[in-house]
PDB file of C-alpha atoms in Angstrom:
ATOM      1  CA  MET A   8      15.936 -14.821   7.784  1.00 67.00           C
ATOM      2  CA  ASP A   9      16.258 -15.356  11.508  1.00 91.00           C
ATOM      3  CA  PHE A  10      14.625 -18.624  11.451  1.00 94.00           C
ATOM      4  CA  LEU A  11      18.026 -19.960   9.426  1.00 94.00           C
ATOM      5  CA  GLU A  12      20.276 -18.596  11.775  1.00 93.00           C
ATOM      6  CA  TRP A  13      18.411 -19.701  14.705  1.00 92.00           C
ATOM      7  CA  LYS A  14      17.901 -23.323  13.591  1.00 92.00           C
ATOM      8  CA  TYR A  15      20.806 -23.817  11.026  1.00 93.00           C
ATOM      9  CA  LYS A  16      23.292 -21.185  11.959  1.00 93.00           C
ATOM     10  CA  ILE A  17      23.256 -19.813   8.112  1.00 94.00           C
ATOM     11  CA  SER A  18      22.003 -17.020   6.291  1.00 93.00           C
ATOM     12  CA  ASP A  19      20.661 -18.610   3.132  1.00 94.00           C
ATOM     13  CA  ILE A  20      19.442 -21.998   2.218  1.00 93.00           C
ATOM     14  CA  ASP A  21      19.100 -23.980  -1.079  1.00 93.00           C
ATOM     15  CA  ILE A  22      15.559 -24.227  -2.253  1.00 93.00           C
ATOM     16  CA  LEU A  23      16.060 -28.029  -2.984  1.00 94.00           C
ATOM     17  CA  LYS A  24      16.549 -28.469   0.738  1.00 94.00           C
ATOM     18  CA  ILE A  25      12.917 -27.230   1.838  1.00 94.00           C
ATOM     19  CA  ASN A  26      10.677 -30.089   2.858  1.00 94.00           C
ATOM     20  CA  HIS A  27       7.879 -30.909   4.977  1.00 93.00           C
ATOM     21  CA  ALA A  28      10.089 -31.108   8.109  1.00 94.00           C
ATOM     22  CA  PHE A  29      11.606 -27.635   7.326  1.00 95.00           C
ATOM     23  CA  ILE A  30       8.058 -26.197   7.211  1.00 96.00           C
ATOM     24  CA  THR A  31       6.840 -27.700  10.186  1.00 95.00           C
ATOM     25  CA  GLU A  32      10.016 -26.525  12.087  1.00 96.00           C
ATOM     26  CA  TYR A  33       9.580 -23.054  10.908  1.00 96.00           C
ATOM     27  CA  GLU A  34       5.830 -23.206  12.113  1.00 96.00           C
ATOM     28  CA  PHE A  35       7.406 -24.143  15.452  1.00 96.00           C
ATOM     29  CA  TYR A  36       9.769 -21.295  15.510  1.00 97.00           C
ATOM     30  CA  LEU A  37       7.071 -18.868  14.493  1.00 96.00           C
ATOM     31  CA  ARG A  38       4.718 -20.100  17.479  1.00 96.00           C
ATOM     32  CA  SER A  39       7.405 -20.498  20.083  1.00 96.00           C
ATOM     33  CA  ILE A  40      10.503 -18.481  19.462  1.00 95.00           C
ATOM     34  CA  ARG A  41       8.836 -15.472  17.700  1.00 96.00           C
ATOM     35  CA  ASN A  42       5.571 -16.007  19.639  1.00 97.00           C
ATOM     36  CA  CYS A  43       3.367 -15.441  16.873  1.00 96.00           C
ATOM     37  CA  SER A  44      -0.486 -16.062  17.158  1.00 96.00           C
ATOM     38  CA  ASN A  45      -1.868 -18.965  14.974  1.00 96.00           C
ATOM     39  CA  ASN A  46      -3.325 -16.546  12.219  1.00 96.00           C
ATOM     40  CA  THR A  47      -0.163 -14.691  12.011  1.00 97.00           C
ATOM     41  CA  ALA A  48       2.100 -18.170  11.913  1.00 96.00           C
ATOM     42  CA  VAL A  49      -0.345 -19.377   9.109  1.00 96.00           C
ATOM     43  CA  LYS A  50       0.030 -15.990   7.086  1.00 96.00           C
ATOM     44  CA  TYR A  51       3.869 -16.232   7.284  1.00 96.00           C
ATOM     45  CA  ILE A  52       3.527 -19.987   6.177  1.00 96.00           C
ATOM     46  CA  LYS A  53       1.032 -19.184   3.246  1.00 95.00           C
ATOM     47  CA  ASN A  54       3.434 -16.478   2.044  1.00 96.00           C
ATOM     48  CA  PHE A  55       6.238 -19.009   1.976  1.00 95.00           C
ATOM     49  CA  GLY A  56       3.930 -21.547   0.219  1.00 95.00           C
ATOM     50  CA  LYS A  57       3.524 -18.917  -2.637  1.00 96.00           C
ATOM     51  CA  ILE A  58       7.279 -18.592  -3.045  1.00 95.00           C
ATOM     52  CA  THR A  59       7.357 -22.502  -3.500  1.00 95.00           C
ATOM     53  CA  LYS A  60       4.770 -22.201  -5.937  1.00 95.00           C
ATOM     54  CA  ILE A  61       6.753 -19.946  -7.975  1.00 96.00           C
ATOM     55  CA  CYS A  62       9.777 -22.180  -7.666  1.00 96.00           C
ATOM     56  CA  LEU A  63       7.534 -25.224  -9.028  1.00 96.00           C
ATOM     57  CA  ALA A  64       6.231 -23.067 -11.949  1.00 97.00           C
ATOM     58  CA  ASN A  65       9.790 -22.204 -12.962  1.00 97.00           C
ATOM     59  CA  ASN A  66      11.182 -26.128 -12.561  1.00 96.00           C
ATOM     60  CA  TRP A  67      13.589 -24.929 -10.009  1.00 95.00           C
ATOM     61  CA  ILE A  68      12.038 -27.701  -7.707  1.00 95.00           C
ATOM     62  CA  ASP A  69      10.118 -30.932  -8.557  1.00 94.00           C
ATOM     63  CA  LYS A  70       7.636 -31.351  -5.924  1.00 94.00           C
ATOM     64  CA  ASN A  71       5.734 -28.980  -3.617  1.00 94.00           C
ATOM     65  CA  PRO A  72       6.835 -29.373   0.096  1.00 95.00           C
ATOM     66  CA  PHE A  73       3.456 -28.002   1.211  1.00 94.00           C
ATOM     67  CA  SER A  74       1.545 -30.892  -0.528  1.00 92.00           C
ATOM     68  CA  ASN A  75       0.726 -32.536   3.013  1.00 89.00           C
ATOM     69  CA  TYR A  76       0.713 -29.297   4.901  1.00 90.00           C
ATOM     70  CA  LYS A  77      -2.449 -28.049   6.495  1.00 90.00           C
ATOM     71  CA  ALA A  78      -3.134 -24.977   8.547  1.00 88.00           C
ATOM     72  CA  LYS A  79      -6.474 -23.398   9.209  1.00 90.00           C
ATOM     73  CA  VAL A  80      -6.837 -19.725  10.000  1.00 92.00           C
ATOM     74  CA  ARG A  81      -9.083 -19.329  13.422  1.00 94.00           C
ATOM     75  CA  GLU A  82     -11.837 -16.902  13.866  1.00 94.00           C
ATOM     76  CA  VAL A  83     -10.847 -14.225  15.933  1.00 90.00           C
ATOM     77  CA  GLU A  84     -13.406 -12.201  18.017  1.00 92.00           C
ATOM     78  CA  ARG A  85     -12.564  -8.544  17.972  1.00 90.00           C
ATOM     79  CA  VAL A  86     -12.983  -6.187  20.709  1.00 94.00           C
ATOM     80  CA  TYR A  87     -14.166  -2.609  19.843  1.00 94.00           C
ATOM     81  CA  LEU A  88     -13.129   0.582  21.926  1.00 93.00           C
ATOM     82  CA  SER A  89     -15.819   2.097  24.326  1.00 94.00           C
ATOM     83  CA  GLU A  90     -17.212   5.419  23.725  1.00 94.00           C
ATOM     84  CA  ASP A  91     -14.940   6.401  26.863  1.00 95.00           C
ATOM     85  CA  GLU A  92     -11.975   4.916  25.288  1.00 94.00           C
ATOM     86  CA  ILE A  93     -12.516   6.841  22.074  1.00 91.00           C
ATOM     87  CA  GLN A  94     -13.190  10.114  23.719  1.00 92.00           C
ATOM     88  CA  LYS A  95      -9.814   9.594  25.804  1.00 92.00           C
ATOM     89  CA  ILE A  96      -7.919   9.435  22.463  1.00 88.00           C
ATOM     90  CA  LEU A  97      -9.781  12.458  21.051  1.00 88.00           C
ATOM     91  CA  ASN A  98      -8.993  14.433  24.230  1.00 90.00           C
ATOM     92  CA  LYS A  99      -5.227  13.092  24.357  1.00 89.00           C
ATOM     93  CA  GLU A 100      -2.488  15.777  23.915  1.00 88.00           C
ATOM     94  CA  PHE A 101       0.272  14.226  21.657  1.00 87.00           C
ATOM     95  CA  ALA A 102       4.113  15.291  22.269  1.00 87.00           C
ATOM     96  CA  THR A 103       4.433  15.095  18.080  1.00 87.00           C
ATOM     97  CA  GLU A 104       2.307  16.509  15.339  1.00 87.00           C
ATOM     98  CA  ARG A 105       2.685  13.375  13.563  1.00 89.00           C
ATOM     99  CA  LEU A 106       0.570  11.487  16.096  1.00 85.00           C
ATOM    100  CA  SER A 107      -1.889  13.970  16.163  1.00 82.00           C
ATOM    101  CA  LEU A 108      -2.204  13.615  12.521  1.00 84.00           C
ATOM    102  CA  VAL A 109      -2.691   9.874  13.033  1.00 81.00           C
ATOM    103  CA  ARG A 110      -5.447  10.376  15.355  1.00 75.00           C
ATOM    104  CA  GLY A 111      -7.215  12.836  12.871  1.00 66.00           C
TER     105      GLY A 111
END
């Protein structure tokens, strides 16, 4: 995990050392160093939360480090391609067959 190397100069950490401060530091890392948008950072944190729930279910940890953590997904306004942009993609000659198949 790049975060552990960046913050603690280690490659692995004991699950018992995961606490609220660790989670907020991880979120800071995602948003600043990795330059993740809000929703991407929230997704990473939620997936990490699933791992801690498994640890709780197996009695590997006593308390949930996510108990006081709140994160909200923000609504994103999508921008769609214009007809002109779609036509440019359809007419584009790709250098590899793979890209032509993906367009297809």
